[in-house]
Amino acid sequence: MSEAMVLDRSGIDQLLSELRDRGYTTVGPTIAEETIVYDEISSTADLPVGWTDHQEGGRYELEDRHDDKLFGYVVGPHSWKRFLYPARAVIWAGERTEQGITTLPPEDPPRYAFLGVRPCELAAIRIQDKVFMGNGGPPDHTYSGRRNEAFFIAVNCVEPGETCFCTSMGTGPRAGGGYDIALTELIRGRTHHFLVETGSEAGEDVLAALGAARRVGEHDVTLADDLLQEAALEMGRKLDVHGIKELLQRNLNHPQWTDVASRCLMCTNCTMVCPTCFCSTMEDSLDLSGTTAERVRTWDSCFTMDFSYINGGPIRPSRRARYRQWMTHKLANWIDQFGVSGCVGCGRCITWCPVGIDITKEAAAIRATDGLLDSSRVPIPEVTS
Amino acid sequence: MALIADTQVKLDPMTPVPYRVARLNDELSDTFTLELEPTDRDISFAPGQFTMLYVFGVGEVPISVSGDPGRRGLLVQTVRAVGPVTDALQALSPGDYVGVRGPFGTSWPMEAAEGHDVVIMGGGIGLAPLRPAIYHVLNNRDRYKDFVLLYGARSPQELLYAQELQEWGGRFDMTVLVSVDVATRGWTGSVGVVTKLVGRGPYDADDAVVFLCGPGIMMRYGAQALLDQGVSGDRIYVSLERNMKCAIGFCGHCQFGPTFICKDGPVFPFKDVEKLIQVREV
Amino acid sequence: MSAIEAMLGSQSFFYGMEPDHLATLAHVASPVDYEPGDVIFREGGDADACYLILEGDVGLEMMVPGRGPHVIQTLHAGEILGWSWLFRPYRWVYDAQALTPTKAIRFDAPALRRAKLEDCAFGYELMQRFTEVLASRMQAARLQLLDLYGSHR
């Protein structure tokens, strides 16, 4: 554990520059198309300085805060899986020769430094680590190559969003580990600096090389603690996770699935924005000469009709079954498979659902009428969202 | 032969290993058997496992291994042509190459069945993943007690491995009962759904271990008929099937409730999946 | 209890029947033997019996004009052959032919129909058991119709 240190905004610019000198591509939040996304950045000027986001079910808007806060917002539609587990990745390339099929050597993975990783996102990355690297078999090399090279600069959340519920999932608002450097933005009067903590040797090394961090007294640490404790109480949503695995697994015939399916457009937004969703499919292609073939892995979604296709038809033709599959996987089956919940409480699926379906409300509706069967005559409780 | 330089790539489970087509035998109008020779590494497999067969530039499909697990040097896989990749496999000729990944999945519990009566019950192309188990029992015949094969197909022309069925039927250490849904002239065997064969074989329901494979409904009704006969639910094994893209638990397609059929299956004790099988569209 | 009553009582179709019901059955029962190819009954004929197969295989056939006889189901040891005797007009709906050397018990149908009328409990027992057979055969026939083994591409 390091002593209490702070960086100024210029220190963060130096940090980005130091990382680039070390061969990292620096990535962080930036504004594009009126949304805060994750993309390559070169300095803090690229960050959404002085902006905040307002999120609700099916709504996302940016608003000028009229201040200089670098991280005064939460998460947007992108997650870091965009880089660690890209939407399109060549998994295999080979050549056809007279001797048969030969495999072409893979490309070296890029080295990313991520600035602004929220605690829920660190948790999501740890979850994807379990999926791709920790589940008893050989790891997925395209994931592990990038992930093991990545440098993480976390940012603790002092202003939770309206659709956030990381406290319910035990993933925030403070980063519990898994970062190289963690920042907490502190503004007090005219003082504006960032409490900095290191979480790894690499983090210590880089911070030391900057020489830009200076010691501060306990009041900054106390302020950060207070802000984070308050933030934990200000979450926009709550999810009761008590016994939720068993709850959902015993309610596969609950009428709520039919109810939510009547609203769900099967647009797959939730699976695209979710930082832990990992389903993929393979696209095969051949070059024009027919001698080089590629197998490209692309993101897929359990909401599509194609997803469960075998033997002339999909296993899950109904929308009811497909919504049920997503939610029971995320909140229940995931625990059987990986030992942890698949949900980190980031709220993206709520914000980016065009009709504002709210996973916390759907779970609550089922919990409120545990055991109800679709054929029952008991009226379905009204769910507003 | 151009060697794969990078050892890591060689062992990577997403890298297809080249095999050369030695023979392609037509079994039925849409079903054929590939006999593949290794060019680099050979794989050994357990009965019930499957591989991902890759046609260069076209795609991959999961196919059960249906050859003799005791015989190395030849990989035998029976395929049904139902889509672009399997059509492409059917169009191959001896000397062509396919990529093979695997073997994957859980296998028929051959050791647990030792000392018991063994009943193998298949429907349609479901006989293909069961054939390695049949070979294993016959290769180690003295480790098993009574051995019965119950097989159902749509019609006499659609009996898979018809020649072997006859050979097996002629053996004194095995009983073969075959039933078709629809008879044709000249068929003198049983006509009726395959579940009706349960109880007609010379096996002891209290002792029998059953391997069941075929269309989903057939397995459900078959398992029910076996349970009604008194076979214990933890001695009935089924082989389930789902869409697969990676076969190693990363793509998410093959999920059946909390299980990945590629890793936790395809072979399951029936009692483990009995409840979930009854829920529609899981 | 006579030998034939005891034998009937041990068959799974009659398992659990009351002794006096078994006696009624035994009274109208007689053993029959068939060689392969023997016709047991023909479609359209008088449904004057039902049979319990003890040994051998029997094929139920329908004659399809232009296509010849089709075996639609085979029945085996322990199974009941013939339910048309239960319902008017008491005429066989299929042909039945022995496929292998077959031994069966033949029950006289008019006598059974009289016994059902006289003894409601006996009638109920028979109907219960026959209905189960019919239900199970209907389910099996539907599974055959589903063409489960087809590829459906």
Tab-separated table of N, CA, C and O in Angstrom, chain B residues 29-72:
chain	number	residue	atom	x	y	z
B	29	SER	N	-28.687	-41.492	-48.608
B	29	SER	CA	-28.694	-40.472	-49.667
B	29	SER	C	-28.067	-39.171	-49.203
B	29	SER	O	-27.432	-38.468	-49.975
B	30	ASP	N	-28.223	-38.828	-47.927
B	30	ASP	CA	-27.663	-37.548	-47.462
B	30	ASP	C	-26.611	-37.749	-46.391
B	30	ASP	O	-26.167	-36.793	-45.757
B	31	THR	N	-26.201	-38.970	-46.175
B	31	THR	CA	-25.259	-39.277	-45.093
B	31	THR	C	-24.066	-40.017	-45.659
B	31	THR	O	-24.230	-40.907	-46.506
B	32	PHE	N	-22.873	-39.619	-45.205
B	32	PHE	CA	-21.659	-40.230	-45.737
B	32	PHE	C	-20.623	-40.323	-44.616
B	32	PHE	O	-20.731	-39.626	-43.604
B	33	THR	N	-19.641	-41.183	-44.806
B	33	THR	CA	-18.599	-41.348	-43.799
B	33	THR	C	-17.257	-40.969	-44.385
B	33	THR	O	-16.875	-41.446	-45.459
B	34	LEU	N	-16.562	-40.083	-43.673
B	34	LEU	CA	-15.214	-39.680	-44.066
B	34	LEU	C	-14.208	-40.514	-43.303
B	34	LEU	O	-14.331	-40.679	-42.091
B	35	GLU	N	-13.220	-41.017	-44.013
B	35	GLU	CA	-12.085	-41.655	-43.337
B	35	GLU	C	-10.894	-40.732	-43.561
B	35	GLU	O	-10.508	-40.483	-44.702
B	36	LEU	N	-10.359	-40.215	-42.448
B	36	LEU	CA	-9.322	-39.186	-42.526
B	36	LEU	C	-8.012	-39.710	-41.960
B	36	LEU	O	-7.983	-40.347	-40.911
B	37	GLU	N	-6.922	-39.386	-42.671
B	37	GLU	CA	-5.596	-39.783	-42.197
B	37	GLU	C	-4.871	-38.576	-41.652
B	37	GLU	O	-4.892	-37.517	-42.293
B	38	PRO	N	-4.178	-38.726	-40.527
B	38	PRO	CA	-3.429	-37.574	-40.011
B	38	PRO	C	-2.229	-37.280	-40.903
B	38	PRO	O	-1.658	-38.183	-41.503
B	39	THR	N	-1.879	-35.980	-40.982
B	39	THR	CA	-0.663	-35.625	-41.711
B	39	THR	C	0.399	-35.143	-40.742
B	39	THR	O	1.574	-35.105	-41.069
B	40	ASP	N	-0.029	-34.766	-39.565
B	40	ASP	CA	0.886	-34.174	-38.606
B	40	ASP	C	0.701	-34.919	-37.285
B	40	ASP	O	1.316	-35.947	-37.053
B	41	ARG	N	-0.176	-34.401	-36.423
B	41	ARG	CA	-0.449	-35.146	-35.194
B	41	ARG	C	-1.712	-35.982	-35.391
B	41	ARG	O	-2.619	-35.560	-36.084
B	42	ASP	N	-1.742	-37.142	-34.762
B	42	ASP	CA	-2.976	-37.907	-34.753
B	42	ASP	C	-3.665	-37.636	-33.422
B	42	ASP	O	-3.008	-37.332	-32.433
B	43	ILE	N	-4.981	-37.726	-33.416
B	43	ILE	CA	-5.659	-37.537	-32.147
B	43	ILE	C	-6.204	-38.867	-31.673
B	43	ILE	O	-6.524	-39.739	-32.477
B	44	SER	N	-6.279	-39.034	-30.376
B	44	SER	CA	-7.002	-40.192	-29.856
B	44	SER	C	-8.259	-39.653	-29.201
B	44	SER	O	-8.276	-38.523	-28.727
B	45	PHE	N	-9.303	-40.435	-29.228
B	45	PHE	CA	-10.563	-39.930	-28.728
B	45	PHE	C	-11.249	-41.008	-27.904
B	45	PHE	O	-10.907	-42.195	-27.982
B	46	ALA	N	-12.216	-40.588	-27.114
B	46	ALA	CA	-13.032	-41.528	-26.351
B	46	ALA	C	-14.410	-41.599	-26.999
B	46	ALA	O	-14.863	-40.613	-27.581
B	47	PRO	N	-15.109	-42.734	-26.896
B	47	PRO	CA	-16.430	-42.855	-27.539
B	47	PRO	C	-17.377	-41.759	-27.056
B	47	PRO	O	-17.512	-41.536	-25.862
B	48	GLY	N	-18.037	-41.099	-27.999
B	48	GLY	CA	-18.987	-40.047	-27.632
B	48	GLY	C	-18.451	-38.650	-27.869
B	48	GLY	O	-19.208	-37.680	-27.904
B	49	GLN	N	-17.133	-38.530	-28.038
B	49	GLN	CA	-16.553	-37.205	-28.274
B	49	GLN	C	-16.774	-36.760	-29.715
B	49	GLN	O	-17.137	-37.556	-30.582
B	50	PHE	N	-16.505	-35.467	-29.959
B	50	PHE	CA	-16.697	-34.941	-31.296
B	50	PHE	C	-15.507	-34.077	-31.682
B	50	PHE	O	-14.693	-33.703	-30.839
B	51	THR	N	-15.410	-33.802	-32.978
B	51	THR	CA	-14.383	-32.868	-33.444
B	51	THR	C	-15.084	-31.726	-34.167
B	51	THR	O	-16.273	-31.794	-34.481
B	52	MET	N	-14.326	-30.660	-34.442
B	52	MET	CA	-14.806	-29.612	-35.333
B	52	MET	C	-14.091	-29.839	-36.658
B	52	MET	O	-12.850	-29.792	-36.718
B	53	LEU	N	-14.858	-30.120	-37.699
B	53	LEU	CA	-14.252	-30.328	-39.011
B	53	LEU	C	-14.308	-29.025	-39.791
B	53	LEU	O	-15.372	-28.393	-39.881
B	54	TYR	N	-13.178	-28.638	-40.363
B	54	TYR	CA	-13.070	-27.363	-41.052
B	54	TYR	C	-12.821	-27.585	-42.536
B	54	TYR	O	-11.879	-28.293	-42.917
B	55	VAL	N	-13.678	-26.986	-43.360
B	55	VAL	CA	-13.440	-26.991	-44.789
B	55	VAL	C	-12.827	-25.647	-45.145
B	55	VAL	O	-13.403	-24.600	-44.837
B	56	PHE	N	-11.654	-25.681	-45.739
B	56	PHE	CA	-10.873	-24.482	-45.996
B	56	PHE	C	-11.707	-23.384	-46.652
B	56	PHE	O	-12.267	-23.571	-47.724
B	57	GLY	N	-11.804	-22.266	-45.948
B	57	GLY	CA	-12.511	-21.118	-46.503
B	57	GLY	C	-14.030	-21.180	-46.413
B	57	GLY	O	-14.705	-20.202	-46.727
B	58	VAL	N	-14.581	-22.307	-45.983
B	58	VAL	CA	-16.044	-22.444	-45.947
B	58	VAL	C	-16.581	-22.373	-44.518
B	58	VAL	O	-17.507	-21.617	-44.233
B	59	GLY	N	-15.995	-23.165	-43.621
B	59	GLY	CA	-16.465	-23.102	-42.247
B	59	GLY	C	-16.265	-24.412	-41.516
B	59	GLY	O	-15.642	-25.344	-42.030
B	60	GLU	N	-16.786	-24.448	-40.293
B	60	GLU	CA	-16.590	-25.592	-39.403
B	60	GLU	C	-17.919	-26.150	-38.966
B	60	GLU	O	-18.900	-25.402	-38.838
B	61	VAL	N	-17.939	-27.439	-38.686
B	61	VAL	CA	-19.121	-28.051	-38.077
B	61	VAL	C	-18.674	-29.047	-37.009
B	61	VAL	O	-17.628	-29.676	-37.162
B	62	PRO	N	-19.468	-29.205	-35.953
B	62	PRO	CA	-19.155	-30.250	-34.968
B	62	PRO	C	-19.679	-31.589	-35.470
B	62	PRO	O	-20.843	-31.707	-35.847
B	63	ILE	N	-18.824	-32.594	-35.483
B	63	ILE	CA	-19.214	-33.931	-35.949
B	63	ILE	C	-18.703	-34.955	-34.949
B	63	ILE	O	-17.533	-34.921	-34.558
B	64	SER	N	-19.582	-35.859	-34.526
B	64	SER	CA	-19.146	-36.928	-33.620
B	64	SER	C	-18.144	-37.821	-34.315
B	64	SER	O	-18.236	-38.065	-35.517
B	65	VAL	N	-17.210	-38.328	-33.531
B	65	VAL	CA	-16.313	-39.340	-34.078
B	65	VAL	C	-17.085	-40.652	-34.057
B	65	VAL	O	-17.739	-40.974	-33.062
B	66	SER	N	-17.057	-41.406	-35.173
B	66	SER	CA	-17.847	-42.637	-35.191
B	66	SER	C	-17.011	-43.854	-35.529
B	66	SER	O	-17.538	-44.885	-35.929
B	67	GLY	N	-15.689	-43.748	-35.329
B	67	GLY	CA	-14.819	-44.884	-35.635
B	67	GLY	C	-14.469	-45.687	-34.398
B	67	GLY	O	-15.033	-45.509	-33.326
B	68	ASP	N	-13.518	-46.555	-34.559
B	68	ASP	CA	-13.095	-47.457	-33.503
B	68	ASP	C	-12.057	-46.751	-32.634
B	68	ASP	O	-10.966	-46.433	-33.119
B	69	PRO	N	-12.368	-46.521	-31.352
B	69	PRO	CA	-11.413	-45.797	-30.512
B	69	PRO	C	-10.129	-46.563	-30.260
B	69	PRO	O	-9.121	-45.997	-29.873
B	70	GLY	N	-10.182	-47.874	-30.523
B	70	GLY	CA	-8.979	-48.673	-30.296
B	70	GLY	C	-8.040	-48.657	-31.477
B	70	GLY	O	-6.943	-49.212	-31.415
B	71	ARG	N	-8.442	-48.030	-32.538
B	71	ARG	CA	-7.617	-48.057	-33.744
B	71	ARG	C	-7.059	-46.678	-34.035
B	71	ARG	O	-7.808	-45.730	-34.230
B	72	ARG	N	-5.737	-46.543	-34.044
B	72	ARG	CA	-5.116	-45.256	-34.315
B	72	ARG	C	-4.847	-45.120	-35.808
B	72	ARG	O	-4.903	-46.067	-36.555
